[in-house]
Each structure stands twice: as C-alpha cells, then as structure tokens.
Coordinates of C-alpha atoms in Angstrom, one line a residue:
X63 CA 84.1 86.9 -49.3
X64 CA 81.4 85.7 -51.7
X65 CA 80.2 83.2 -49.1
X66 CA 80.1 85.9 -46.4
X67 CA 78.0 88.1 -48.7
X68 CA 75.7 85.2 -49.6
X69 CA 75.4 84.3 -45.9
X70 CA 74.4 87.9 -45.0
X71 CA 71.8 88.0 -47.8
X72 CA 70.5 84.5 -46.9
X73 CA 70.2 85.4 -43.2
X74 CA 68.6 88.8 -43.8
X75 CA 66.0 87.4 -46.2
X76 CA 65.2 84.5 -43.8
X77 CA 64.7 87.0 -41.0
X78 CA 62.3 89.0 -43.1
X79 CA 59.8 86.1 -43.0
X80 CA 59.4 86.1 -46.8
X81 CA 60.5 82.5 -47.3
X82 CA 58.1 81.4 -44.6
X83 CA 55.3 83.3 -46.2
X84 CA 56.1 81.7 -49.6
X85 CA 56.2 78.2 -48.1
X86 CA 52.9 78.6 -46.4
X87 CA 51.3 79.9 -49.6
X88 CA 52.8 77.0 -51.5
X89 CA 51.4 74.5 -49.0
X90 CA 48.0 76.2 -49.1
X91 CA 47.7 76.4 -52.8
X92 CA 48.8 72.8 -53.3
X93 CA 46.1 71.5 -50.9
X94 CA 42.9 69.8 -52.2
X95 CA 40.7 72.1 -50.3
X96 CA 42.2 75.2 -51.9
X97 CA 41.8 73.7 -55.4
X98 CA 38.2 72.7 -54.8
X99 CA 37.4 76.2 -53.5
X100 CA 39.0 77.8 -56.6
X101 CA 37.0 75.7 -59.0
X102 CA 33.8 76.6 -57.1
X103 CA 34.5 80.3 -57.2
X104 CA 35.5 80.3 -60.9
X105 CA 32.4 78.2 -61.8
X106 CA 30.0 80.7 -60.4
X107 CA 31.9 83.9 -61.0
X108 CA 29.9 84.7 -64.2
X109 CA 26.9 85.8 -62.0
X110 CA 28.8 88.9 -60.9
X111 CA 31.1 89.3 -63.9
X112 CA 34.0 87.5 -62.2
X113 CA 33.9 89.9 -59.3
X114 CA 33.3 87.1 -56.8
X115 CA 36.5 85.3 -57.9
X116 CA 38.7 88.4 -58.0
X117 CA 37.5 89.6 -54.6
X118 CA 38.1 86.2 -53.0
X119 CA 40.9 85.4 -50.6
X120 CA 41.9 82.5 -52.8
X121 CA 42.4 84.8 -55.8
X122 CA 44.7 87.1 -53.8
X123 CA 46.6 84.2 -52.3
X124 CA 47.2 82.7 -55.8
X125 CA 48.3 86.1 -57.2
X126 CA 50.7 86.6 -54.2
X127 CA 52.1 83.1 -54.7
X128 CA 52.8 83.7 -58.4
X129 CA 54.4 87.0 -57.7
X130 CA 56.7 85.5 -55.0
X131 CA 57.6 82.6 -57.3
X132 CA 59.1 85.1 -59.8
X133 CA 60.9 87.2 -57.1
X134 CA 64.6 87.2 -57.9
X135 CA 65.7 87.5 -54.3
X136 CA 63.6 84.5 -53.3
X137 CA 65.0 82.5 -56.2
X138 CA 68.5 83.3 -55.1
X139 CA 67.5 82.2 -51.5
X140 CA 66.4 78.8 -52.6
X141 CA 69.3 78.3 -55.0
X142 CA 71.6 78.9 -52.0
X143 CA 69.6 76.7 -49.8
X144 CA 70.1 73.8 -52.3
X145 CA 73.8 74.5 -52.7
X146 CA 75.7 71.8 -50.7
X147 CA 78.8 74.0 -50.4
X148 CA 76.8 76.9 -49.1
X149 CA 74.9 74.6 -46.8
X150 CA 78.2 73.6 -45.2
X151 CA 79.1 77.3 -44.8
X152 CA 75.9 78.3 -43.2
X153 CA 76.2 75.4 -40.7
X154 CA 78.3 77.9 -38.6
X155 CA 77.4 81.1 -36.9
X156 CA 80.1 83.7 -36.4
X157 CA 80.9 84.4 -32.7
X158 CA 84.2 86.3 -32.9
X159 CA 86.3 88.0 -35.6
X160 CA 89.0 90.5 -36.1
X161 CA 90.3 91.8 -39.4
X162 CA 92.9 94.0 -37.7
X163 CA 92.0 97.4 -39.2
X164 CA 92.9 98.7 -35.7
X165 CA 94.3 97.0 -32.6
X166 CA 91.2 96.5 -30.4
X167 CA 92.4 96.3 -26.8
X168 CA 89.0 95.2 -25.7
X169 CA 89.6 91.9 -27.6
X170 CA 93.2 91.2 -27.0
X171 CA 95.8 91.2 -24.2
X172 CA 99.5 91.1 -25.0
X173 CA 100.9 88.7 -22.4
X174 CA 100.1 85.4 -20.7
X175 CA 96.7 85.5 -18.9
X176 CA 98.3 84.8 -15.5
X177 CA 100.6 87.8 -15.9
X178 CA 97.5 90.0 -16.7
X179 CA 95.4 88.6 -13.9
X180 CA 97.9 88.3 -11.0
X181 CA 101.0 90.4 -11.9
X182 CA 99.7 93.1 -14.2
X183 CA 103.0 92.5 -16.0
X184 CA 104.5 90.2 -18.6
X185 CA 106.6 87.2 -17.6
X186 CA 108.3 84.1 -19.1
X187 CA 107.5 80.5 -18.4
X188 CA 109.0 77.0 -19.1
X189 CA 111.8 77.1 -21.7
X190 CA 110.7 80.5 -23.2
X191 CA 113.8 82.1 -24.9
X192 CA 111.9 85.4 -25.4
X193 CA 109.9 87.7 -23.2
X194 CA 106.6 88.7 -24.7
X195 CA 106.1 92.5 -24.6
X196 CA 103.4 94.9 -25.9
X197 CA 105.9 96.9 -28.0
X198 CA 106.3 93.9 -30.3
X199 CA 102.6 93.8 -31.2
X200 CA 101.3 96.2 -33.9
X201 CA 98.6 96.5 -36.5
X202 CA 99.3 98.0 -39.9
X203 CA 97.4 98.0 -43.2
X204 CA 94.8 95.4 -42.2
X205 CA 97.3 92.9 -40.6
X206 CA 98.5 92.0 -37.2
X207 CA 102.3 91.8 -36.8
X208 CA 104.0 89.9 -34.0
X209 CA 107.7 90.8 -34.0
X210 CA 110.6 88.6 -32.7
X211 CA 113.7 90.7 -32.0
X212 CA 117.2 90.1 -30.6
X213 CA 117.1 92.4 -27.6
X214 CA 118.6 92.3 -24.2
X215 CA 116.0 92.8 -21.5
X216 CA 115.5 91.9 -17.8
X217 CA 112.1 90.6 -16.9
X218 CA 110.0 88.3 -14.8
X219 CA 110.1 84.6 -15.0
X220 CA 108.0 81.8 -13.4
X221 CA 110.3 79.3 -11.7
X222 CA 108.4 76.2 -10.4
X223 CA 110.7 76.1 -7.3
X224 CA 111.0 79.8 -6.4
X225 CA 107.9 81.3 -8.0
X226 CA 108.4 84.7 -9.7
X227 CA 112.0 85.7 -10.1
X228 CA 113.9 88.0 -12.5
X229 CA 115.8 86.8 -15.5
X230 CA 117.9 88.2 -18.4
X231 CA 116.4 87.5 -21.8
X232 CA 118.2 87.8 -25.1
X233 CA 115.1 88.2 -27.2
X234 CA 111.6 89.8 -27.1
X235 CA 108.5 88.8 -29.1
X236 CA 104.8 89.4 -29.5
X237 CA 101.7 87.5 -28.3
X238 CA 98.0 88.2 -28.2
X239 CA 95.2 86.2 -26.6
X240 CA 91.4 86.5 -25.9
X241 CA 91.5 85.4 -22.3
X242 CA 89.6 88.4 -21.0
X243 CA 87.2 88.9 -24.0
X244 CA 86.3 85.6 -25.5
X245 CA 86.2 81.9 -24.7
X246 CA 84.4 79.0 -26.4
X247 CA 83.9 75.3 -26.0
X248 CA 83.3 73.4 -29.3
X249 CA 83.0 75.2 -32.6
X250 CA 85.2 76.3 -35.5
X251 CA 88.4 78.3 -35.1
X252 CA 90.1 79.8 -38.1
X253 CA 93.1 82.0 -38.8
X254 CA 94.7 83.3 -42.0
X255 CA 98.4 83.9 -41.5
X256 CA 101.6 84.0 -43.5
X257 CA 104.1 81.1 -43.2
X258 CA 107.8 81.7 -44.1
X259 CA 109.9 79.3 -46.3
X260 CA 111.9 78.3 -43.2
X261 CA 112.3 79.5 -39.7
X262 CA 113.8 78.4 -36.3
X263 CA 110.9 80.2 -34.6
X264 CA 107.4 78.7 -33.9
X265 CA 104.4 80.4 -35.5
X266 CA 101.6 79.4 -33.3
X267 CA 97.8 79.6 -33.0
X268 CA 96.5 77.7 -30.0
X269 CA 93.7 77.2 -27.5
X270 CA 94.1 76.9 -23.8
X271 CA 92.4 77.7 -20.5
X272 CA 93.1 78.9 -16.9
X273 CA 95.1 75.7 -16.1
X274 CA 97.0 75.8 -19.4
X275 CA 95.9 72.2 -20.1
X276 CA 94.3 71.0 -22.2
X277 CA 96.4 72.8 -24.8
X278 CA 95.3 72.5 -28.4
X279 CA 97.8 73.5 -31.1
X280 CA 95.7 74.5 -34.2
X281 CA 98.9 75.3 -36.0
X282 CA 102.6 75.3 -34.9
X283 CA 105.0 75.9 -37.7
X284 CA 108.7 76.1 -37.2
X285 CA 112.0 74.3 -37.7
X286 CA 110.3 70.9 -37.4
X287 CA 107.7 71.8 -40.0
X288 CA 103.9 71.8 -39.4
X289 CA 102.5 70.4 -36.2
X290 CA 99.0 70.1 -34.8
X291 CA 97.8 68.3 -31.7
X292 CA 96.1 68.2 -28.4
X293 CA 97.8 67.9 -25.0
X294 CA 95.5 66.6 -22.3
X295 CA 97.9 66.5 -19.3
X296 CA 101.2 67.7 -18.2
X297 CA 104.4 67.3 -20.2
X298 CA 106.6 64.5 -18.8
X299 CA 103.6 62.5 -17.5
X300 CA 103.2 60.2 -20.4
X301 CA 100.1 58.5 -18.9
X302 CA 98.3 61.8 -18.9
X303 CA 99.5 63.1 -22.2
X304 CA 98.0 62.5 -25.6
X305 CA 100.2 64.3 -28.2
X306 CA 99.2 64.0 -31.8
X307 CA 100.8 65.7 -34.6
X308 CA 101.3 65.5 -38.4
X309 CA 104.0 67.2 -40.3
X310 CA 103.1 68.8 -43.6
X311 CA 105.4 70.6 -46.0
X312 CA 104.3 74.1 -46.7
X313 CA 105.8 76.7 -49.0
X314 CA 106.0 80.3 -48.0
X315 CA 102.8 82.3 -48.3
X316 CA 99.4 82.8 -46.6
X317 CA 97.3 79.8 -45.5
X318 CA 94.0 79.4 -43.8
X319 CA 94.2 77.1 -40.8
X320 CA 90.9 75.7 -39.5
X321 CA 90.2 73.7 -36.4
X322 CA 86.7 72.1 -36.0
X323 CA 86.1 71.0 -32.4
X324 CA 83.0 68.8 -32.4
X325 CA 81.3 66.6 -29.8
X326 CA 82.7 63.4 -31.3
X327 CA 85.9 64.5 -33.1
X328 CA 88.5 67.1 -33.7
X329 CA 89.5 68.1 -37.3
X330 CA 92.5 70.1 -38.4
X331 CA 92.5 71.6 -42.0
X332 CA 94.8 73.7 -44.1
X333 CA 93.0 75.7 -46.9
X334 CA 90.0 73.5 -46.3
X335 CA 91.9 70.2 -46.8
X336 CA 91.7 67.8 -43.8
X337 CA 95.2 67.0 -42.5
X338 CA 94.3 65.4 -39.1
X339 CA 91.2 63.9 -37.5
X340 CA 91.1 62.9 -33.8
X341 CA 88.2 60.7 -32.5
X342 CA 89.6 59.4 -29.2
X343 CA 91.0 61.1 -26.1
X344 CA 88.9 64.2 -26.7
X345 CA 89.2 66.8 -23.9
X346 CA 86.3 67.3 -21.6
X347 CA 87.2 71.0 -21.2
X348 CA 85.6 74.2 -20.3
X349 CA 85.5 77.1 -22.7
X350 CA 89.0 77.9 -23.9
X351 CA 90.6 81.1 -25.2
X352 CA 92.7 81.6 -28.3
X353 CA 96.3 82.7 -28.5
X354 CA 98.6 83.8 -31.3
X355 CA 102.3 83.9 -30.6
X356 CA 105.8 83.9 -32.2
X357 CA 108.6 82.5 -30.2
X358 CA 110.8 79.5 -29.5
X359 CA 112.0 77.3 -26.6
X360 CA 115.4 76.8 -28.1
X361 CA 118.2 79.3 -29.0
X362 CA 117.5 80.3 -32.6
X363 CA 119.8 78.4 -35.0
X364 CA 120.3 81.5 -37.1
X365 CA 120.1 84.7 -35.1
X366 CA 118.1 87.3 -36.9
X367 CA 117.7 90.9 -35.8
X368 CA 114.0 90.7 -36.5
X369 CA 111.3 88.3 -37.8
X370 CA 107.6 89.0 -38.2
X371 CA 104.5 86.8 -37.9
X372 CA 101.8 88.3 -40.1
X373 CA 98.1 87.6 -39.5
X374 CA 95.3 88.8 -41.8
X375 CA 92.3 87.7 -39.8
X376 CA 90.8 85.4 -37.2
X377 CA 87.2 84.0 -37.0
X378 CA 85.5 81.7 -34.6
X379 CA 82.1 80.0 -35.0
X380 CA 79.5 77.9 -33.3
X381 CA 77.7 75.0 -35.0
X382 CA 74.1 75.7 -36.0
X383 CA 71.3 73.2 -35.7
X384 CA 68.7 73.5 -38.4
X385 CA 66.6 71.3 -40.8

C-alpha cells in the first residue's frame, strides 16, 4: 500500500510540472551566463538602492529556485526518484485491477469464453470433472470466492467427436475471466490468493486466448504442489509443446503470485522471489485474457462437500519507458 500511495504522489507531482520547473531553474542558475549577469546586477545595484537587482528576472529566478529547493514535497519526489526499490515499482503502469469490494460484471464473465460467445451457456471441456456455474462465484468482505461443491448436475460438454452434448457432472465450481473486458500482450500480471495446506483441487490463475493456446499458468497449485509454465501447442503433440514447471513447497496462507511477460523473457515470482525464468520458446501471441478457476481433471481423492478459493485482488500492468 505504501508503494501505491508513493506512486500516486510521485505521478501527481510530476504531472503538475513542478519538478520540470525546478530542473529548468537549476540548469539556468548553474549556467555561466546567469552567474555573470547576477554579478553585473549586484555590482551596479547601489545606484538605485538595490532596486535594479531586486526588480530583475535573475533575482526572482534565484528566489524561486531557493524556495523550491526547500519545498518538502519536491524533496520527497527526488528521494523517491533516487530510491532503487521505488524505481522498480514505478517501472509499471496499472492497466487493470479489482479488489473485489463488489462483483463487477463489466469486468468478469463466469464461464469459458466460447460458452459466453457461442452458447450463452456454461459447458465443460477436456477432462473437467466439474461444471463451472455462476452460483459458485461470489464476493464478500473484499474477497472473491470460487466454490467447489459436490453436486449432481446435468450440463453441456464439448466432445471433440460429436460437438456439444449433455453430460452428468458430480461437481460444480467457480471460474471468472476477463475475455470480454480486458486482454494484454506483455506486461505484469499479479494475484493475491490463499493457498490451502493440501488439496486435491487445482487453484489456478492463467492466461489464454481465443484458440486456448498459448496457455500460460501463472500459478497452478494442487495435489502435485506448485506448478508454473507455458504451453505453446496442443497437448499430446510433443513437438509443438513446451511445458515448463517448477514445484515449490508452500504452507497454507496468502501469497502474491507475479508473472512478468517481457519481450525477451518470462519471469514467475512468489512474494517477489523469482522461482522460474524462461528465455527460450517464448510465445508470439496476441493479447491474452486472464482466468481464475478452482477445479480438477481427476476425481478428488478426498470428497469434500465444499472447498473455497479465496482471492484478495488482481492487478495487471504495462512496462513504462522513461529515463
């Protein structure tokens, strides 16, 4: 929160033009021409009782410079500008965020994008055990909750041979994505979510597009532990797939998962600690959208009546270019 407050202050003061004015005055006052002019005005100011000097532009510039040099807000601005940690923070501009004070339907849809676009209904795909339904998505006390429930329900399913068919599901769960509201190519993608001590479900934050691939797992946490990676092709076609993952042991609690998608590399972080870097086989992809989901592709080892994925916030950024 402190960095965000500092960034708002820094941005607002920079937009006011005050730092630019101070810098121009500093350059002007430090020039040889200015100092020569000041000596001339002071030398002959006695002829008019110093009025010539005090009425001069040089005098007013010097007084304005000294006043700005003592200005506490300007001092804070330059202290932040020199701070390497803050420099890293201000390297990014916020493009999307949600702190889940309410559920904003203008930002999120609660099913797969193809279901929203073509069916106006939810459906399952692949080895999904659960059917994602809107009833399992809720916002309460500044958190997003995605609920996995043991529930018998008949719903649609995409079968690669027959197309859309109906199927009986034993579970329902929750999903949200930004397919209709926000997509981005390159940048920083962050989420703060709670990880359980153990689970047979997958807690996922991922990026994808209209064709589903590339598919970038920013975090996938479940029975196998922590996984992160980028799929460039179709599963089963090994020559077209680059799957990278690194397992990390995590205790239960909230974590900030960060994914930096740069032109020459991809970086995965947990609580600002780098856990994976990818410099080859980078996807040449259009803008992707973000998804949060709780589910599984295998029958849960321990059947629970209900399990929750708890998300505090999400934030996306673009990289700034500045001196």
